Tab-separated table of C-alpha atoms and ligand atoms in Angstrom:
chain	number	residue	atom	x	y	z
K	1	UNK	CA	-15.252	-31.641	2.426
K	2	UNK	CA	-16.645	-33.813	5.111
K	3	UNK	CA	-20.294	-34.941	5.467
K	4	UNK	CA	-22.287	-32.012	5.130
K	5	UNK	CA	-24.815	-33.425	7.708
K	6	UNK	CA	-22.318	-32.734	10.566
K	7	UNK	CA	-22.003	-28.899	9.836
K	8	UNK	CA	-24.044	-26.702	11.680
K	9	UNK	CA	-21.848	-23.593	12.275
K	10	UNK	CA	-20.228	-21.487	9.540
K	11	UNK	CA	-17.564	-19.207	9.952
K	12	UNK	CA	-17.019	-17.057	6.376
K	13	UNK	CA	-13.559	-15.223	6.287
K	14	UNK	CA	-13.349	-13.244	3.004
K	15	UNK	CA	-10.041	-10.689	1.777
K	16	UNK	CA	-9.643	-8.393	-0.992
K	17	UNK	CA	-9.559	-11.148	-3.566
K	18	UNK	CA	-13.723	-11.440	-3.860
K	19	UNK	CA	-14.104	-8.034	-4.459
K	20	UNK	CA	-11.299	-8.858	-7.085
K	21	UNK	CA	-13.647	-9.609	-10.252
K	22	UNK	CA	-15.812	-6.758	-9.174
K	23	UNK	CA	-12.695	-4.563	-10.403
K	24	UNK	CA	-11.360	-3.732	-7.177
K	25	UNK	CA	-7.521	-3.911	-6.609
K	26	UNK	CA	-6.215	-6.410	-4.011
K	27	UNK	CA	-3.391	-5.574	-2.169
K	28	UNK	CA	-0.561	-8.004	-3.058
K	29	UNK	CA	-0.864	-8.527	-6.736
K	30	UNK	CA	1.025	-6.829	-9.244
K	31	UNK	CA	0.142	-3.493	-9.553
K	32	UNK	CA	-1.800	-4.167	-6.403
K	33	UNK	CA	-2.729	-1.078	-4.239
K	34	UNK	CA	0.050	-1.685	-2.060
K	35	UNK	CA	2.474	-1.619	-5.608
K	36	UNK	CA	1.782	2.237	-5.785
K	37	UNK	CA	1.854	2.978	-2.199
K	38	UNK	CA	3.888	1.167	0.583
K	39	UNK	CA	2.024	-0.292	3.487
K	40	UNK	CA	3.685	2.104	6.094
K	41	UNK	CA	3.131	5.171	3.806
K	42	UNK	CA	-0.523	4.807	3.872
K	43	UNK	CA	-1.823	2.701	6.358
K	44	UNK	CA	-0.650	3.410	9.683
K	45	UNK	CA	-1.548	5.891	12.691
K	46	UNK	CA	2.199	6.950	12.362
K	47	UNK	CA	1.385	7.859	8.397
K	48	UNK	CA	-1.530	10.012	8.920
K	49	UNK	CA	0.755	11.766	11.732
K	50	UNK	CA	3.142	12.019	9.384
K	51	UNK	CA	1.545	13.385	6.126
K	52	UNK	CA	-2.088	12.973	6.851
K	53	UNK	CA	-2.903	14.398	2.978
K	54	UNK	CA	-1.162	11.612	1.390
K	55	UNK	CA	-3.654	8.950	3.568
K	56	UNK	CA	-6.391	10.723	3.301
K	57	UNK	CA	-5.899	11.010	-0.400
K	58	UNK	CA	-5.243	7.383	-0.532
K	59	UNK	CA	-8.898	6.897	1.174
K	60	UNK	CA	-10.406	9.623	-0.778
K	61	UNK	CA	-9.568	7.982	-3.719
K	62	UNK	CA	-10.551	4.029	-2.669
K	63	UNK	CA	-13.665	5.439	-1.536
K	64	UNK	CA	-15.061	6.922	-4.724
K	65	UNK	CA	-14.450	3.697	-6.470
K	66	UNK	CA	-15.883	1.286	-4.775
K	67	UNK	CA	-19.187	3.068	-5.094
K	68	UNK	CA	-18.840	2.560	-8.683
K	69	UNK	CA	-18.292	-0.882	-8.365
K	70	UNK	CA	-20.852	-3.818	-8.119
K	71	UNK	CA	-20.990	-7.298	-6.465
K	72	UNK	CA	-20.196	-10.157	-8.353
K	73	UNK	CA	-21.339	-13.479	-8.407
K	74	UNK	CA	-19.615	-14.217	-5.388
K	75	UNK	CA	-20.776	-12.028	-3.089
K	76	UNK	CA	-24.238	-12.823	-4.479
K	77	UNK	CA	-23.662	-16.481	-3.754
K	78	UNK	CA	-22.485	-15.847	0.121
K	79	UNK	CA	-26.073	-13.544	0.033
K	80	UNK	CA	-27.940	-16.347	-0.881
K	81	UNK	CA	-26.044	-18.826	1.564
K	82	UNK	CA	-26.642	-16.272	4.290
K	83	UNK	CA	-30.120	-15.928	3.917
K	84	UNK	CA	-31.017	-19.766	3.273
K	85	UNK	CA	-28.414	-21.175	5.599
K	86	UNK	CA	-30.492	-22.512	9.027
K	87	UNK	CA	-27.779	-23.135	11.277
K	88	UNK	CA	-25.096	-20.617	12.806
K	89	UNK	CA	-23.179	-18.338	9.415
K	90	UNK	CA	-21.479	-15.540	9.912
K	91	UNK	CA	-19.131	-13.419	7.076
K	92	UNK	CA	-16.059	-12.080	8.500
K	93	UNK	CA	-14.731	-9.583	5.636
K	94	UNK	CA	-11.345	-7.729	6.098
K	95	UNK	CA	-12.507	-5.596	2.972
K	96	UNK	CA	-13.398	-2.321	3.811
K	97	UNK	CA	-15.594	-1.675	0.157
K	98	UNK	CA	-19.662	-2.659	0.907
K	99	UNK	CA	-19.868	-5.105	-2.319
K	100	UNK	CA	-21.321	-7.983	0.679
K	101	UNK	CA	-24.095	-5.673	2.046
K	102	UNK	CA	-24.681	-4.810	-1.250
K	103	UNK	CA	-25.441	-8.396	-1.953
K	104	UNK	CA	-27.593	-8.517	0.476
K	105	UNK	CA	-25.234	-10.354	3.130
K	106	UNK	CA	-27.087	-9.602	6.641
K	107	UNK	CA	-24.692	-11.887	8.808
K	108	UNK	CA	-21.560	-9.452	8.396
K	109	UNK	CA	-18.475	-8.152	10.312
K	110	UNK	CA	-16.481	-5.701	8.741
K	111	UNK	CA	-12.985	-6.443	10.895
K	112	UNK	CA	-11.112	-4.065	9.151
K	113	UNK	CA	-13.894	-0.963	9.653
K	114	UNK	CA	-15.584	-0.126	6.176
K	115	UNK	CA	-14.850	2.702	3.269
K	116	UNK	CA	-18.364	4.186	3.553
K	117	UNK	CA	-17.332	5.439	7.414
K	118	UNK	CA	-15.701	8.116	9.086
K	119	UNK	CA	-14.757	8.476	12.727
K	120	UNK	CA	-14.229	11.492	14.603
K	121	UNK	CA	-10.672	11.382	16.363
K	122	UNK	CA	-12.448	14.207	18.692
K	123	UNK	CA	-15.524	12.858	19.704
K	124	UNK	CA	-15.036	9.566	19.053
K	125	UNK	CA	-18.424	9.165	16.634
K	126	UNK	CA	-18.628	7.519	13.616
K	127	UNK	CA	-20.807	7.940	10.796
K	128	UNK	CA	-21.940	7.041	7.466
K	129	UNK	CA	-19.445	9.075	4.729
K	130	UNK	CA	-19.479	8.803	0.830
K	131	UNK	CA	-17.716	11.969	0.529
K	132	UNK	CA	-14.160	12.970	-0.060
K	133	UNK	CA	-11.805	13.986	4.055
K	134	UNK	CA	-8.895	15.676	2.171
K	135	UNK	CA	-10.468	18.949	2.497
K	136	UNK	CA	-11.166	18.636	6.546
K	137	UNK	CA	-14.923	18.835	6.574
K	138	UNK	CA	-16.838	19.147	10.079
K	139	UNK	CA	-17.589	16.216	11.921
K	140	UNK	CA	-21.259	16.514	12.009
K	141	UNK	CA	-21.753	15.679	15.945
K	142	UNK	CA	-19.031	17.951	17.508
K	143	UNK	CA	-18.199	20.144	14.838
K	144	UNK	CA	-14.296	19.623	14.979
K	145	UNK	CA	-11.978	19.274	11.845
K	146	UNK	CA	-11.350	15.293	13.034
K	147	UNK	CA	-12.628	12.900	10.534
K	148	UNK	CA	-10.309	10.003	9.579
K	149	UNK	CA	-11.215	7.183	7.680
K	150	UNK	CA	-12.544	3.941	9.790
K	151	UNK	CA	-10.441	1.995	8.608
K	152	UNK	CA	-8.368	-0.365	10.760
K	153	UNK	CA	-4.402	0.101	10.353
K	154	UNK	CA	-1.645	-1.905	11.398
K	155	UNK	CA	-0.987	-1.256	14.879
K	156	UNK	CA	-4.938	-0.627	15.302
K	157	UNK	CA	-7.167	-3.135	17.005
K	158	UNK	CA	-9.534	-4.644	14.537
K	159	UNK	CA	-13.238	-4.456	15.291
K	160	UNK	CA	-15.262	-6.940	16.717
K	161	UNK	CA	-12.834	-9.723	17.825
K	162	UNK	CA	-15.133	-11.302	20.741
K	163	UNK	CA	-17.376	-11.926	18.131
K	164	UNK	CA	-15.385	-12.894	16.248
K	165	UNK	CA	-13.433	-15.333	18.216
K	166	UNK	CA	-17.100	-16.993	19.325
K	167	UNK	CA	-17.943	-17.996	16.204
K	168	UNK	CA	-14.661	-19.109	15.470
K	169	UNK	CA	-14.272	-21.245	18.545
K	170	UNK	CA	-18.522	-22.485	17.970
K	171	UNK	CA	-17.893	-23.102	14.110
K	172	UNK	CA	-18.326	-26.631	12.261
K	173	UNK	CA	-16.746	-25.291	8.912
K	174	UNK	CA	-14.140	-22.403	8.557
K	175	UNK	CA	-13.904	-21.402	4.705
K	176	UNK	CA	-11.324	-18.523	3.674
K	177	UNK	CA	-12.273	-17.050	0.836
K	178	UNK	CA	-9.868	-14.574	-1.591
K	179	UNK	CA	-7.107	-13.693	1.167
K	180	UNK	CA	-3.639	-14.107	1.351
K	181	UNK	CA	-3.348	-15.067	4.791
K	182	UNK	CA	-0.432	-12.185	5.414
K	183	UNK	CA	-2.062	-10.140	8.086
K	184	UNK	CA	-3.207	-11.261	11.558
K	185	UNK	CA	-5.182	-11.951	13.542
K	186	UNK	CA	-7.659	-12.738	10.614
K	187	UNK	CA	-4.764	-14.970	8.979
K	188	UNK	CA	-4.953	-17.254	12.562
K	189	UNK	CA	-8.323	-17.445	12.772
K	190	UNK	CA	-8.392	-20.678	10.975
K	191	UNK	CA	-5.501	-22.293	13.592
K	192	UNK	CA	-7.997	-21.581	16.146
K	193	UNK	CA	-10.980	-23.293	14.308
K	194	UNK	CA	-8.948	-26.273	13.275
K	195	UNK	CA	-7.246	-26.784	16.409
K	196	UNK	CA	-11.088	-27.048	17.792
K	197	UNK	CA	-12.303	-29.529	15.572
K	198	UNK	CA	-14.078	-27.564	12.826
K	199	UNK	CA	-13.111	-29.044	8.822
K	200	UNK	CA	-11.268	-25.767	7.489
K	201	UNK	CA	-11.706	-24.619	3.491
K	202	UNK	CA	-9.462	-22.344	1.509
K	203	UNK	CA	-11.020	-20.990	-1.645
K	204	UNK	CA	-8.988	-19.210	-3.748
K	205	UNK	CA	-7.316	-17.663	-6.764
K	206	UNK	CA	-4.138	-19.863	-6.314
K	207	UNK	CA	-2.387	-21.520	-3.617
K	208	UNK	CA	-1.892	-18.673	-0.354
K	209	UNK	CA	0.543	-18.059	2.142
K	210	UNK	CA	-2.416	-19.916	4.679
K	211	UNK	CA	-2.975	-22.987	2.185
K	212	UNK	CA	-1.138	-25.352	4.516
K	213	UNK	CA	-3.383	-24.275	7.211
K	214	UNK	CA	-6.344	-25.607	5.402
K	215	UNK	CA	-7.491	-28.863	5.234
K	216	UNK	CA	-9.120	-28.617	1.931
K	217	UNK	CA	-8.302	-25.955	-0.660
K	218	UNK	CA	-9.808	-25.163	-4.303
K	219	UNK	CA	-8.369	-23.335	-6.824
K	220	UNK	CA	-9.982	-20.811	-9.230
K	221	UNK	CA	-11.715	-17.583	-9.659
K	222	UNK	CA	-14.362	-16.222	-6.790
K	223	UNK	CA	-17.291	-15.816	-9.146
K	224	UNK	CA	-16.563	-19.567	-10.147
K	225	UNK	CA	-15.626	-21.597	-7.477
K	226	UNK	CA	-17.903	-19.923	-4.530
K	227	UNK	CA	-21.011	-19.880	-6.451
K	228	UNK	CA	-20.155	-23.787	-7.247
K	229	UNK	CA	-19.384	-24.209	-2.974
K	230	UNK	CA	-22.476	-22.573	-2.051
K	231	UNK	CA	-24.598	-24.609	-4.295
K	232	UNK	CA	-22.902	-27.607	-2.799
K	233	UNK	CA	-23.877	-26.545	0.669
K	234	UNK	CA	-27.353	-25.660	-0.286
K	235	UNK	CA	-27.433	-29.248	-1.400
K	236	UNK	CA	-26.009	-31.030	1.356
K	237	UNK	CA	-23.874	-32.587	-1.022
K	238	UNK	CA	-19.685	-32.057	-0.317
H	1	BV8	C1	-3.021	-5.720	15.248
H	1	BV8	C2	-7.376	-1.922	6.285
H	1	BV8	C3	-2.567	-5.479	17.560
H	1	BV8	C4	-6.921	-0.721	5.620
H	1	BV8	C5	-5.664	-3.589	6.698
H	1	BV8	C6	4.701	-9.839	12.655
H	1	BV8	C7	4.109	-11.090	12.609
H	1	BV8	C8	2.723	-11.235	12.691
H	1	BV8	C9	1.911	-10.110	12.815
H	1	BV8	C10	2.500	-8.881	12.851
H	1	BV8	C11	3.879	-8.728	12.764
H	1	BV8	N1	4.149	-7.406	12.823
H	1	BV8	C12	2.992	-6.720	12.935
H	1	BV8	C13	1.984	-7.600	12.971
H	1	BV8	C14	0.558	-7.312	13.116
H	1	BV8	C15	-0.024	-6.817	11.806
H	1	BV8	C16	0.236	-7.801	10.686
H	1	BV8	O1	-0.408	-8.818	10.572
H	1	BV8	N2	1.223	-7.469	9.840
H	1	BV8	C17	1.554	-8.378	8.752
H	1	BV8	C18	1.664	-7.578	7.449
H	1	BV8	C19	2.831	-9.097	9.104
H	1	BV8	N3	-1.449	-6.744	12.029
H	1	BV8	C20	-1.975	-5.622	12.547
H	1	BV8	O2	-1.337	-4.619	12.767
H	1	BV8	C21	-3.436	-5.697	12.905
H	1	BV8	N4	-3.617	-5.167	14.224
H	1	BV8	O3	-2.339	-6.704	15.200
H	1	BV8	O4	-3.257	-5.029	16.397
H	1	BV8	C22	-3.100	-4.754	18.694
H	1	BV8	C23	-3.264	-5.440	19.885
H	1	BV8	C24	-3.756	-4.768	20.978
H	1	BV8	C25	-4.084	-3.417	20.877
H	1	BV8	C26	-3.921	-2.745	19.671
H	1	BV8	C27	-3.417	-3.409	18.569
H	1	BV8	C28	-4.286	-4.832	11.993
H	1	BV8	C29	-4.332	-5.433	10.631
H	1	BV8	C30	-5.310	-4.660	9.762
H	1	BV8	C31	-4.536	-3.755	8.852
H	1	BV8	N5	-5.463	-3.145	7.907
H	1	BV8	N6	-6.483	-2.988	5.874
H	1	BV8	C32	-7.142	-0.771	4.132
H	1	BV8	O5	-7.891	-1.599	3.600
H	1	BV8	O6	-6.529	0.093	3.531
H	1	BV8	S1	-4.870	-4.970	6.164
H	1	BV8	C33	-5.137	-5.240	4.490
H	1	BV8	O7	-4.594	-6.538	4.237
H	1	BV8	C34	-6.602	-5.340	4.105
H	1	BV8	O8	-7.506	-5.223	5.176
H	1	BV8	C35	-6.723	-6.724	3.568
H	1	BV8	O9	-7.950	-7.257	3.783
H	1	BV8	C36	-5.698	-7.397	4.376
H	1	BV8	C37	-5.305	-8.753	3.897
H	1	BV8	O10	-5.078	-8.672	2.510
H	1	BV8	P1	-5.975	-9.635	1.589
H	1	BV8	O11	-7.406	-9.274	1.795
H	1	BV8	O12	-5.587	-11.052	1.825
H	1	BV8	O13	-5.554	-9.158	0.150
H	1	BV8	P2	-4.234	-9.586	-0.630
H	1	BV8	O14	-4.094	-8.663	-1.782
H	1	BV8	O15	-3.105	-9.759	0.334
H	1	BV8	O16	-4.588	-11.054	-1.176
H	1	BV8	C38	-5.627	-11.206	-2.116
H	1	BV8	C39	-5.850	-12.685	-2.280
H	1	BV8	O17	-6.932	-12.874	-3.186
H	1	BV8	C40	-4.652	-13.418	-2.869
H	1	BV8	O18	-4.457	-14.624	-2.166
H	1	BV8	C41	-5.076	-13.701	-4.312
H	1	BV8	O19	-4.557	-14.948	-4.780
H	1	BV8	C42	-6.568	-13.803	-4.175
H	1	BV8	N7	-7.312	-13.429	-5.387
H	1	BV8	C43	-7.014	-12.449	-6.284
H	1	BV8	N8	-7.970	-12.443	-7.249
H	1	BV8	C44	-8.875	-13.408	-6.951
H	1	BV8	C45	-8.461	-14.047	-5.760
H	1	BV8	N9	-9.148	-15.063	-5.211
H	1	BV8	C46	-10.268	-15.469	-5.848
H	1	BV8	N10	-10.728	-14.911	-6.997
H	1	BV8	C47	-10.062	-13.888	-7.571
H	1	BV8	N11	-10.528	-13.335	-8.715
């Protein structure tokens, strides 16, 4: 990476492969969570049309476990970053588990919508759910059998993209962090960043569909080579 000096602006993009370590199934591994289920079966507006039990025991399920999972190392190091980092930082997570708040991460957007929510298709609400939607319950504001999961599907618009775009366009440093780079818009972000300047970072298990997007890319488990980046950072060294 370049001179640290020059970077002011951080732009964190993080997929399912730092919640990875924290026991978590990715999506596009073997056995992966999209090896049992097929994308189109599960997560689109047409699939919970079609057989809404099958998605909503898909969510049901993903739900429960996350909130037996912890952070790991990683997320604790993008905490720490977050909270000693002066200049411009913010996370951009497509994961919908809570492992980064749970860190302590304060400079989040959860693009994707998160596990812990549920939004009412009838009055549009959406609140705070640990609980299981197979069996229908209430939505607490309007009373209507309408919760879904707010999650973002494909075909859906993800959440906060002025935001997003921004910090994109204001960052210094773009770092990807555990994603494949297979679903957009978050797998162009770093185009846009790059095409504006900003030195671009892929950190990852192994070499992703995005790596030639990247100026720099490093190789190796989250809760190794993140922790190691941060500390980097932290020391203007890099
Ligand atoms: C939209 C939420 C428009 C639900 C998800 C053709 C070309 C281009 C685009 C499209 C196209 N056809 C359709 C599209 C658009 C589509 C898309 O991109 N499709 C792809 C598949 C081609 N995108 C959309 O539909 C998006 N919406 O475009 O809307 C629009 C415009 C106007 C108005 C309305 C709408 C919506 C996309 C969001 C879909 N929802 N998930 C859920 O979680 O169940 S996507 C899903 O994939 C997750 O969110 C996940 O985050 C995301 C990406 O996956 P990754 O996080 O990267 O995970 P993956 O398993 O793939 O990779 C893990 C990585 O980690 C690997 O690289 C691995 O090496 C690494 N790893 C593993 N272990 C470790 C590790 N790294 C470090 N350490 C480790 N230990």
């Amino acid at each position: 990476m370049g001179d640290m000096r020059e970077i002011r602006n951080i732009v964190i993009l993080t997929g399912a492969g730092i919640s990875a370590e924290s026991g978590i199934d990715t999506f596009r591994s073997e056995g992966g969570l999209w090896e049992q289920h097929r994308v189109e079966d599960v997560a689109t507006p047409e699939a919970f049309a079609r057989d809404p039990d099958l998605v909503l025991r898909f969510y049901d399920m993903r739900r429960e476990a996350i909130q037996t999972k912890q952070p790991n190392k990683a997320h604790d190091a993008l905490a720490r970053l977050d909270s000693a980092w002066q200049g411009g930082l913010l996370i951009v997570t497509q994961n919908v588990d809570d492992l980064h708040e749970r860190a302590g991460a304060k400079r989040l957007l959860h693009m994707h919508g998160e596990h812990l929510n549920a939004w009412c298709t009838a009055c549009d609400i959406r609140v705070p759910w640990i609980a299981s939607l197979i069996e229908r319950p209430p939505c607490p504001v309007c009373g209507m059998q309408a919760l879904r999961p707010d999650v973002v599907w494909f075909g859906e618009m993800p959440y906060g993209m002025d935001e997003i775009h921004a910090a994109v366009r204001n960052c210094d440093l773009f770092v990807s962090i555990g994603t494949s780079g297979a679903v957009y818009p978050a797998a162009g972000l770093v185009r846009i960043a790059r095409d504006l300047g900003a030195q671009t970072l892929e950190l990852n298990l192994e070499p992703s569909k995005g790596s030639p997007r990247f100026h720099e890319a490093r190789h190796g488990p989250a809760t190794v080579i993140v922790p190691a980046w941060v500390e980097e950072v932290l020391s203007g060294g890099g």
